[in-house]
Coordinates of C-alpha atoms and ligand atoms in Angstrom, one line a residue:
X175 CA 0.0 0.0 0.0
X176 CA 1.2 3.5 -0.5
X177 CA 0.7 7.2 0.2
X178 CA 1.8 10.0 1.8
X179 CA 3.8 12.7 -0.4
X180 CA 7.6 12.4 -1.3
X181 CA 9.3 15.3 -2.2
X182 CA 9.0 14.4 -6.2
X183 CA 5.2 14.6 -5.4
X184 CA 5.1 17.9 -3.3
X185 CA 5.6 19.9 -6.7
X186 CA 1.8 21.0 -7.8
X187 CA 0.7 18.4 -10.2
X188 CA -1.2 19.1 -13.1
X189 CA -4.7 18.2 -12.3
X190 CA -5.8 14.7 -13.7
X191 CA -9.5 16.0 -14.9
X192 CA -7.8 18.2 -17.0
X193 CA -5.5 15.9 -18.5
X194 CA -8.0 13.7 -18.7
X195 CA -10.6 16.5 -20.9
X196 CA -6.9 17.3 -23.0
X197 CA -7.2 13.4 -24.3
X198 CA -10.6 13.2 -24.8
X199 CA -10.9 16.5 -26.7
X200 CA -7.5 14.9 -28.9
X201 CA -9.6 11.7 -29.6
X202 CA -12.8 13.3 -30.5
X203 CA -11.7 15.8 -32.7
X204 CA -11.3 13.0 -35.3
X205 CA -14.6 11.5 -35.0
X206 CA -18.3 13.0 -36.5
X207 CA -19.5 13.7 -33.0
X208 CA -22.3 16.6 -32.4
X209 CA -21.8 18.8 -29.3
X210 CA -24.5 17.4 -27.3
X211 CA -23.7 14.0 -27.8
X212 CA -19.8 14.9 -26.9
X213 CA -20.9 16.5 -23.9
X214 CA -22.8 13.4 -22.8
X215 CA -19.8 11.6 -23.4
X216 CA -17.6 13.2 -21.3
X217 CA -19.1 14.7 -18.3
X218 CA -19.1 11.6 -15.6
X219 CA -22.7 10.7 -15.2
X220 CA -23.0 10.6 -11.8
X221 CA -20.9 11.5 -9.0
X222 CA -21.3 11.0 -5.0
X223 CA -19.4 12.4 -2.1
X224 CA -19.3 11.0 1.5
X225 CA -18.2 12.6 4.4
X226 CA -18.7 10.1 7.0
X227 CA -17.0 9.2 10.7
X228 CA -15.2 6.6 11.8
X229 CA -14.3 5.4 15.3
X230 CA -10.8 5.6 16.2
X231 CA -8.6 3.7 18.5
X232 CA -8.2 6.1 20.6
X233 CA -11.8 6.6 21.1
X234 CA -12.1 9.5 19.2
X235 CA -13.6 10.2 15.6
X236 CA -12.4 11.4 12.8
X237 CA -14.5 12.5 9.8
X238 CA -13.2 10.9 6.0
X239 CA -14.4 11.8 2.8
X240 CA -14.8 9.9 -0.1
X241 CA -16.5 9.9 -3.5
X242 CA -17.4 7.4 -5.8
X243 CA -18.1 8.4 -10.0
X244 CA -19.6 6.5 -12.3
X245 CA -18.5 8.3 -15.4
X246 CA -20.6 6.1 -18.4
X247 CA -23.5 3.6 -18.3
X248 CA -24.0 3.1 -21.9
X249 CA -22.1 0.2 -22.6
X250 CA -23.4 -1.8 -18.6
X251 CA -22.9 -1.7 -15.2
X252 CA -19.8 0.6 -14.0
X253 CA -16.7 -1.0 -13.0
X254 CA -13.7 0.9 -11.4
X255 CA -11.2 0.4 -8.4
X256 CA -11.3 2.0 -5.2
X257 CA -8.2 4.5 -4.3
X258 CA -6.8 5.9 -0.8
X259 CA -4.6 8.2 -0.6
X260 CA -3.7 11.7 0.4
X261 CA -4.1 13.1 -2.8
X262 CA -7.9 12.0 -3.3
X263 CA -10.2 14.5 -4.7
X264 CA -13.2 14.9 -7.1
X265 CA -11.2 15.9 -10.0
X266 CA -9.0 12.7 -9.7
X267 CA -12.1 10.7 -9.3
X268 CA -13.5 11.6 -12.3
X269 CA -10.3 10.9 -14.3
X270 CA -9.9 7.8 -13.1
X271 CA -13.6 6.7 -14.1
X272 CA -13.2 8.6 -17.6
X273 CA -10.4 6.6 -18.6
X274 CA -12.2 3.0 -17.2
X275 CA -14.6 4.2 -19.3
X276 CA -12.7 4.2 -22.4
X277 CA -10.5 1.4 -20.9
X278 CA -13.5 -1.0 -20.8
X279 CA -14.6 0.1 -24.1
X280 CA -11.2 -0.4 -26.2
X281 CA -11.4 -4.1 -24.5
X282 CA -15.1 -5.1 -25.4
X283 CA -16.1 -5.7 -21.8
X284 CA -19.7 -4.9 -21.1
X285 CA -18.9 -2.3 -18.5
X286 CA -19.2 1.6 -18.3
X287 CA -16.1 3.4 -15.9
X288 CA -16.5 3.9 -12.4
X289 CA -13.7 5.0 -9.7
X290 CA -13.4 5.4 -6.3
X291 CA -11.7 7.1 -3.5
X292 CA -11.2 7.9 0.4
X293 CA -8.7 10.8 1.2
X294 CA -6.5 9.0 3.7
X295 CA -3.2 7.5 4.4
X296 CA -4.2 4.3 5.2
X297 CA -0.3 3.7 6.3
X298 CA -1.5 6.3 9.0
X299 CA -4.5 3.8 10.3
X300 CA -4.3 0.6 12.3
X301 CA -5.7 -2.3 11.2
X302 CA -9.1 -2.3 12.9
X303 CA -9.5 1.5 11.7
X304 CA -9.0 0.4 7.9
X305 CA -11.2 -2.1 8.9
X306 CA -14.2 0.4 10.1
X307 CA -13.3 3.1 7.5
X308 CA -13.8 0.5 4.7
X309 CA -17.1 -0.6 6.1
X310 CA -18.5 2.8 6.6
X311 CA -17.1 3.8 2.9
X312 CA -19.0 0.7 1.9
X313 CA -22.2 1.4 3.5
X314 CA -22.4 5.2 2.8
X315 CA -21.5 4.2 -1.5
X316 CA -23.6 1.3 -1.4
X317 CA -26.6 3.2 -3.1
X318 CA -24.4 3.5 -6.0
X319 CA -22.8 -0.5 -6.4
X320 CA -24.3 -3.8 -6.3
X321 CA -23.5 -6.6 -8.8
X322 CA -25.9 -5.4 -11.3
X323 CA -24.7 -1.6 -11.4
X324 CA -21.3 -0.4 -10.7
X325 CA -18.7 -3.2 -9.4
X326 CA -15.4 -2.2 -7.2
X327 CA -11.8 -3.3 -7.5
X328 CA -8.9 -3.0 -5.9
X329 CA -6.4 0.5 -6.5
X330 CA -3.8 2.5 -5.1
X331 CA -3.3 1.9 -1.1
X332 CA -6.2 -1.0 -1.0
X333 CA -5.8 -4.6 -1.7
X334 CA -7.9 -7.5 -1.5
X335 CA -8.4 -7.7 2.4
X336 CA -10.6 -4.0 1.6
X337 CA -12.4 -6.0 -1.5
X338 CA -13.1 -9.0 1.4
X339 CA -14.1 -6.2 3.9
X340 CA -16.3 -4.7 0.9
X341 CA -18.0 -7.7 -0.1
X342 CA -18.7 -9.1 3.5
X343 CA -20.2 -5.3 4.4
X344 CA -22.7 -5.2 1.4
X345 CA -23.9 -8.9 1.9
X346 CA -24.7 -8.3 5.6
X347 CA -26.7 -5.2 4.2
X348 CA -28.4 -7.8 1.7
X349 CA -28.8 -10.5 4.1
X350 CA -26.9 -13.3 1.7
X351 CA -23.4 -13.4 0.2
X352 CA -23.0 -11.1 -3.4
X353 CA -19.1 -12.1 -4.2
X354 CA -19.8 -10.2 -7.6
X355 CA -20.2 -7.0 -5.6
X356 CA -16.6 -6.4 -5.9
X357 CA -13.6 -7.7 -7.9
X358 CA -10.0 -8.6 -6.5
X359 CA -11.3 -10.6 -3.9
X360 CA -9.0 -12.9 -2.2
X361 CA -9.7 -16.3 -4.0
X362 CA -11.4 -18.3 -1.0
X363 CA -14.3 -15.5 -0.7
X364 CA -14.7 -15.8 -4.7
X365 CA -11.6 -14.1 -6.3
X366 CA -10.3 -15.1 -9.2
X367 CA -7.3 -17.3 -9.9
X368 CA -4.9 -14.9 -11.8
X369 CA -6.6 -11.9 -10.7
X370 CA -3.3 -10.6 -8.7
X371 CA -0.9 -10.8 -11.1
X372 CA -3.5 -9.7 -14.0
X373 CA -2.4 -6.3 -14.5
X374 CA 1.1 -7.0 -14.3
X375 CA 0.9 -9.6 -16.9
X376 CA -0.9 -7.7 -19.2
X377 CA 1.8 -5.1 -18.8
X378 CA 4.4 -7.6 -19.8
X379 CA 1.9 -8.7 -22.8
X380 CA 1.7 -4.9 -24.0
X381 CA 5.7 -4.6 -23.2
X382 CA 6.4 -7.3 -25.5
X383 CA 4.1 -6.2 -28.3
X384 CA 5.4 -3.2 -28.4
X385 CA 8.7 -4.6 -28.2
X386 CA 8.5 -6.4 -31.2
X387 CA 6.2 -3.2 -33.0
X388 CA 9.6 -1.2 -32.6
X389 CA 11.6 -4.4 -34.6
X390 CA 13.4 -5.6 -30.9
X391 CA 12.5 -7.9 -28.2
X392 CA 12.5 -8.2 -24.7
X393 CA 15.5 -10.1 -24.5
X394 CA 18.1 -8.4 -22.6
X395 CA 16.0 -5.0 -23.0
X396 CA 17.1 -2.4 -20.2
X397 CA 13.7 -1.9 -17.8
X398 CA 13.2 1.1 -15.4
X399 CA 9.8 0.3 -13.4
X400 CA 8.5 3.1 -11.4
X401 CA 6.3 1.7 -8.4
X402 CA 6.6 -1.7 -6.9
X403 CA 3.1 -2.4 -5.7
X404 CA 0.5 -4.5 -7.4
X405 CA 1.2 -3.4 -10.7
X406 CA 5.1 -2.5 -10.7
X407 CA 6.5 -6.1 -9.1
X408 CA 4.4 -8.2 -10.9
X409 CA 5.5 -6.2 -14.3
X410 CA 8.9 -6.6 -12.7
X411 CA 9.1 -10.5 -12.4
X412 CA 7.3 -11.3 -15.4
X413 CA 9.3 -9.1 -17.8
X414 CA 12.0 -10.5 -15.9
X415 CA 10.7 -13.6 -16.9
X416 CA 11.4 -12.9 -20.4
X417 CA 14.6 -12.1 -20.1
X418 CA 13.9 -8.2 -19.9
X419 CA 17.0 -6.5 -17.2
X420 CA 15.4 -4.5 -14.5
X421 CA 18.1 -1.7 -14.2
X422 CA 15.9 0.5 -12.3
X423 CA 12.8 0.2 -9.6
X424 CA 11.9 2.5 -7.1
X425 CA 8.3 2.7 -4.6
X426 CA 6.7 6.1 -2.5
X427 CA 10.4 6.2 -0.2
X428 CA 13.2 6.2 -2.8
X429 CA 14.5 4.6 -5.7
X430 CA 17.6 1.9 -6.2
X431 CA 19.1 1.4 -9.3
X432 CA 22.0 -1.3 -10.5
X433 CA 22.7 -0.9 -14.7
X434 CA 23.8 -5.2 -14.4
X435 CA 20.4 -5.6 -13.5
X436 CA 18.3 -6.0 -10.2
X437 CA 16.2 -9.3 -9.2
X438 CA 12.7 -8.4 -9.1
X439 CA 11.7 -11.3 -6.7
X440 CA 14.3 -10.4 -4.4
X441 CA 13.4 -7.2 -4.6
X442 CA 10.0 -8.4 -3.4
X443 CA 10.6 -10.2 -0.3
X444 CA 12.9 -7.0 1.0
X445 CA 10.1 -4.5 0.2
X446 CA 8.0 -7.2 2.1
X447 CA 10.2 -7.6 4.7
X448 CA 11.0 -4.3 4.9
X449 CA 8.0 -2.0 4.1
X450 CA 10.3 -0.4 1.1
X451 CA 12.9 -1.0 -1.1
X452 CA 15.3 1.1 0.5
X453 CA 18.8 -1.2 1.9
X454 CA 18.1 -3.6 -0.7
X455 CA 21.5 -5.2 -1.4
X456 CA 23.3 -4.9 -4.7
X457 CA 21.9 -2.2 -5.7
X458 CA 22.6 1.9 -5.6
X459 CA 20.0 4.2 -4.1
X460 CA 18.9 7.4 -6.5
X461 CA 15.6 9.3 -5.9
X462 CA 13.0 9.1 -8.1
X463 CA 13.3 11.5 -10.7
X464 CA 16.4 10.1 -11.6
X465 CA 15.1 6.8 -11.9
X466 CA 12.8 8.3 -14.5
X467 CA 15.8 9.7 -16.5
X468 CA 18.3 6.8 -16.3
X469 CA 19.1 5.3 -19.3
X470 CA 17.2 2.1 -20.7
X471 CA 15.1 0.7 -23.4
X472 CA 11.4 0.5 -21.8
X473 CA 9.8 2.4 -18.6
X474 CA 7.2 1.7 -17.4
X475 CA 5.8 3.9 -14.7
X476 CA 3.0 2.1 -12.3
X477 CA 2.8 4.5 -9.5
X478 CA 0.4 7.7 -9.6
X479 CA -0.6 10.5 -12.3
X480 CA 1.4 12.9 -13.7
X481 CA 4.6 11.3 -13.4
X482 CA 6.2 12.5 -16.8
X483 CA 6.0 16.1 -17.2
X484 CA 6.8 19.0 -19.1
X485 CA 9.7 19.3 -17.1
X486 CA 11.3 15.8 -17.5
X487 CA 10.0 14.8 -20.6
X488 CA 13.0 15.7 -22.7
X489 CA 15.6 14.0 -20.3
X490 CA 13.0 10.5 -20.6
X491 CA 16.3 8.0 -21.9
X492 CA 13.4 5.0 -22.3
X493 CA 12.6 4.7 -26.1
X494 CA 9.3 2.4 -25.4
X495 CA 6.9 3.8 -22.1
X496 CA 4.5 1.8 -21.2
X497 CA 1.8 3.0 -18.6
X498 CA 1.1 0.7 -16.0
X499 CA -0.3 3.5 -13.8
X500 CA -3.5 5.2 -15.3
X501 CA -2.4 9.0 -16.5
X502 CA 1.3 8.8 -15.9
X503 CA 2.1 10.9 -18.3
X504 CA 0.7 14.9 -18.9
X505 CA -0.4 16.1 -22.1
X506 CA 2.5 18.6 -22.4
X507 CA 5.1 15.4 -22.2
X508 CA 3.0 13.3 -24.5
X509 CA 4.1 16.0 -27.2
X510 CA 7.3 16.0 -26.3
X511 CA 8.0 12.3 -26.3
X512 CA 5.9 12.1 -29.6
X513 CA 8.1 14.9 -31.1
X514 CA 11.0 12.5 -29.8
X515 CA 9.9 9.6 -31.3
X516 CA 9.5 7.2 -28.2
X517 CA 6.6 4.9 -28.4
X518 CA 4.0 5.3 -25.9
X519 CA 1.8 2.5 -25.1
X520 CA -1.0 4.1 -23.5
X521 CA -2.6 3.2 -19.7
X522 CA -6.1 2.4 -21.4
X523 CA -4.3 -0.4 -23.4
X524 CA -1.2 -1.4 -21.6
X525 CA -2.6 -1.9 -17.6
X526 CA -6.2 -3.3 -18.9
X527 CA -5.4 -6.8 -17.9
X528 CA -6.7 -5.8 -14.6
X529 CA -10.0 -5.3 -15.6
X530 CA -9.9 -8.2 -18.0
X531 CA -9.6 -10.6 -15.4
X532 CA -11.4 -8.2 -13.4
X533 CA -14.4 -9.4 -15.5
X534 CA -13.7 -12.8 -15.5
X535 CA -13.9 -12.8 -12.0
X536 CA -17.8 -11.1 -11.8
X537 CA -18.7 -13.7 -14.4
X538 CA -17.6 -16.5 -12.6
X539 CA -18.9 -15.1 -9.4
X540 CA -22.3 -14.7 -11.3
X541 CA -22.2 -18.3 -12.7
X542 CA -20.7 -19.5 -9.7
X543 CA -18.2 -21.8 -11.8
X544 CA -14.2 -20.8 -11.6
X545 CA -11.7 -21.4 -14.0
X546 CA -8.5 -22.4 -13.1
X547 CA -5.4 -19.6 -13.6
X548 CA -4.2 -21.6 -16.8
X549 CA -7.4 -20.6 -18.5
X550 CA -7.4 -17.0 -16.8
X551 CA -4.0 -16.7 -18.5
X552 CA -4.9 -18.2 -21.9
X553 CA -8.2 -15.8 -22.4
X554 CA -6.5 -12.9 -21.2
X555 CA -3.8 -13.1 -23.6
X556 CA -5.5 -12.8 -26.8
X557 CA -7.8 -10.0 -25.5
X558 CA -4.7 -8.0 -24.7
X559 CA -2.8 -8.8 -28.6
X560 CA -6.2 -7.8 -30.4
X561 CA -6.9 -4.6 -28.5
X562 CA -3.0 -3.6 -29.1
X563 CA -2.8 -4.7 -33.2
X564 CA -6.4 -2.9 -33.5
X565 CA -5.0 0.4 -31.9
X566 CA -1.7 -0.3 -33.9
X567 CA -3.6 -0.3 -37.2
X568 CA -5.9 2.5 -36.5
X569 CA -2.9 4.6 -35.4
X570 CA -1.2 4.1 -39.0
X571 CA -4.7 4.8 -40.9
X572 CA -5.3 8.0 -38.7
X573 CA -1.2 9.7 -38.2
X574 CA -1.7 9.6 -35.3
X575 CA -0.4 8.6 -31.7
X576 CA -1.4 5.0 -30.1
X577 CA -3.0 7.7 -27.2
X578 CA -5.3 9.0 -30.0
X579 CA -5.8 6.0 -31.8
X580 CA -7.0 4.0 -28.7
X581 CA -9.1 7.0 -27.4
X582 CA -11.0 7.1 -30.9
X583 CA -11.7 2.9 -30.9
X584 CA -12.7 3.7 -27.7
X585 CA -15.0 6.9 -27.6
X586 CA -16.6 5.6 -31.4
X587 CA -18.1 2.0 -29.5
X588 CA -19.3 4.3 -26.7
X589 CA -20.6 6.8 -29.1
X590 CA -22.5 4.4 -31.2
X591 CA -23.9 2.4 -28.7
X592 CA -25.4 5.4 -27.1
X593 CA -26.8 6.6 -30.5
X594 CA -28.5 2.8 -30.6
X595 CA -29.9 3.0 -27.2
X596 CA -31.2 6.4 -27.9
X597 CA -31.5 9.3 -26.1
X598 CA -34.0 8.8 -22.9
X599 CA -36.8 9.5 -23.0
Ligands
LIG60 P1 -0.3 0.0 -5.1 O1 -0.8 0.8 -4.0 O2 -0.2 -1.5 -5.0 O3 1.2 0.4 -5.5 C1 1.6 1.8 -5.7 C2 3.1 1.8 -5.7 O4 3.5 3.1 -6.2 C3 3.7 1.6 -4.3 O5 4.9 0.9 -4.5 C4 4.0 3.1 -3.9 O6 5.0 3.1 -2.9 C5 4.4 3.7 -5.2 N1 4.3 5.1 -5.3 C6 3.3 5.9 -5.0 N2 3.6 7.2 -5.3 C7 4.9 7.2 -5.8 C8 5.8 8.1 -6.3 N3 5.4 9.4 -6.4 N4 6.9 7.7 -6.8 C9 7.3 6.4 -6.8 N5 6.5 5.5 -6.3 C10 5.3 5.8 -5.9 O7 -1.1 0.4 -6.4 P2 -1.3 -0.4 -7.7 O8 -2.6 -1.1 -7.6 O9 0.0 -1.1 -8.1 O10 -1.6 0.8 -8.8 C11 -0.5 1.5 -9.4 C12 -1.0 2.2 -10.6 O11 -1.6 1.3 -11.5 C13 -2.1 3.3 -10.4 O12 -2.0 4.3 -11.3 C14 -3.4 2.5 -10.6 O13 -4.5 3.3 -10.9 C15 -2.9 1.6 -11.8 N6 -3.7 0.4 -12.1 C16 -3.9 -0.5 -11.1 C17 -4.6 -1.7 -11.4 C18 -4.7 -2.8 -10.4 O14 -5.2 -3.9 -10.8 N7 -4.3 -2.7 -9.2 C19 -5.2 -1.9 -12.7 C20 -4.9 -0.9 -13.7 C21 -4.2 0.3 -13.3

């Protein structure tokens, strides 16, 4: 779990909503929309905030607020992970459930985009206070979710202990068990097999097709990843796995970096061990914008927003960027990078795997019949190779960027399926 500012993050970041309007309005430029329907499109449909109390340890209470947007409902039921941290606001909210929005669409899973969020450190809370914070979040959103209408997953600082703590909370409300009320569930409570690593692996799937896109391979490929939760160490180990060199990794406290290459696994267990990567042998320790400027083949940051900025941008060394995190990089260094030539393989493409498997889950929670992780693995790939050769193609039709070409795949299904449901009433 993360949170909590470091110094890299304490400079005023560029506000996600806005990035998030800067894509769209790129995307939907190129398509026949008229302005009422492109409004429609892009204002989140619905959006709740929470302020609600929790007990505290030491008897006291503290009041928490949370939100939870459900951006589209045109293509189904909302799906979107849950954040906390600090940094939590409306605006983030919203970007976050625009681009699950589009996500969902590029991918062909009946979902609309939905995100989440509590404003809180939850390294600052106990166990029993995560515990009651979760429960209350749960109950005061649980207007707005349910199995049938907008469906939770796991995000930045939670993990599936909060998606058990989720699910258990709504199905006392119900009165019986709803394991498709949430996604990233631990698997005896009706997770998925492969659910865990799912992002991660569809990182490495992305990684390696744009490898190849660019005429090279993973093969000894020099890899900077920028956070090592979820999505960062499982991207790790399994481009590790295919014989990728992870030269760089760093998480919220610092970054370590060793050019003969680091051990992801090991890496692991001391971060494990040690609550951070910090002391972890055979390796040197940088801060983390120089890990985004050391020289490599392939970055891929999987930490927060806004990561790659006008003011880095030019010093990036990486010649392929894949996103991990959602909206690591601004507008302003999109340009610059494209000017550049570096290859961007864009968060709505390259971290999907999560919400691939992420549906895989609710469907076997709704049919009640699991699969086992081999046949996770094998459906997700294929999803993940189509979605990135379709986006490939359109970008060569259109000149444009794989940003743009995904966002206009995505925004033209959403578009048409609202123009053959109609306009209510
Ligand atoms: P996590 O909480 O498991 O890990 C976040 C990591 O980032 C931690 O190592 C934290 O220390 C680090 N971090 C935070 N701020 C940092 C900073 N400024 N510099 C360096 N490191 C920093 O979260 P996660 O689930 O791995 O999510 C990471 C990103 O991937 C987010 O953008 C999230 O929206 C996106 N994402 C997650 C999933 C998923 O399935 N969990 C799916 C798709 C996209």
């Amino acid at each position: 779990m993360k949170s909590a500012p470091t110094p890299a993050m304490t400079a005023p970041r560029e506000n996600p909503w806005e990035m998030a309007l800067r894509q769209f309005n790129g995307a939907a430029d190129h398509l026949p929309l008229k302005r009422g329907i492109r409004d429609f499109l892009v204002l989140p449909h619905r959006e709740l905030t929470v302020n609600f109390p929790v007990q505290m340890d030491d008897g006291g209470v503290r009041i928490f607020t949370g939100y939870r947007v459900h951006h589209s409902t045109v293509l189904g039921p909302t799906k979107g992970g849950i954040r906390y941290a600090t940094e939590v606001d409306l605006d983030e909210v919203r970007a976050l459930a625009m681009w699950m929005t589009w996500k969902c669409a590029l991918m062909h899973l009946p979902y609309g985009g939905a995100k989440g969020g509590v404003a809180v450190d939850p390294r600052d809370l106990s166990r029993a206070e995560l515990e009651h914070l979760t429960r209350r979040y749960t109950t005061e959103i649980s207007v707005v979710i349910g199995p049938q209408r907008d469906i939770p997953a796991p995000d930045v600082g939670t993990n599936d202990q909060i998606m058990a703590w989720i699910m258990d909370t709504y199905s006392m409300h119900a009165g019986h068990s709803v394991p498709a009320v949430v996604t990233g569930k631990p698997v005896s409570i009706g997770g998925s097999a492969g659910r865990r690593e799912a992002t991660g692996r569809g990182v490495m799937i992305a990684a390696r097709e744009a490898a190849a896109h660019a005429g090279t391979t993973l093969r000894d490929a020099r890899v900077v990843v920028q956070g090592f939760g979820n999505v960062g160490s499982v991207s790790a180990y399994l481009l590790h796995d295919q014989g990728a060199r992870i030269v760089g990794l760093s998480d919220i406290y610092g970054a370590i970096q060793n050019p003969d290459g680091i051990d992801p696994r090991a890496a692991l267990r001391h971060a494990q061990q040690h609550g951070r990567l910090e002391g972890f042998p055979g390796a040197e320790a940088i801060n983390n914008s120089q890990l985004l400027e050391l020289p490599c083949d392939m970055l891929v940051p999987a930490a927060i927003e806004g990561q790659i900025t006008r003011a880095n941008a030019a010093r990036i060394k990486a010649k392929i960027v894949v996103e991990g995190a959602n909206g690591p990089t601004t507008p302003d260094a999109d340009e610059i990078l494209n000017e550049r030539g570096v290859l961007i393989v864009p968060d709505i493409l390259a971290n999907a795997g999560g919400v691939i498997v992420s549906y895989f889950e609710w469907v076997q929670d709704l049919s009640s019949l699991f699969w086992s992780e081999g046949e996770i693995n094998e459906r997700l790939e294929p999803i993940m190779v189509k979605a990135f050769r379709g986006v490939v193609r359109l970008a060569k039709e259109r000149e444009v960027d794989l940003r743009t070409a995904a966002l206009i795949y995505a925004v033209r299904r959403v578009a048409d399926a609202l123009m053959t449901r109609g306009i209510y009433p």
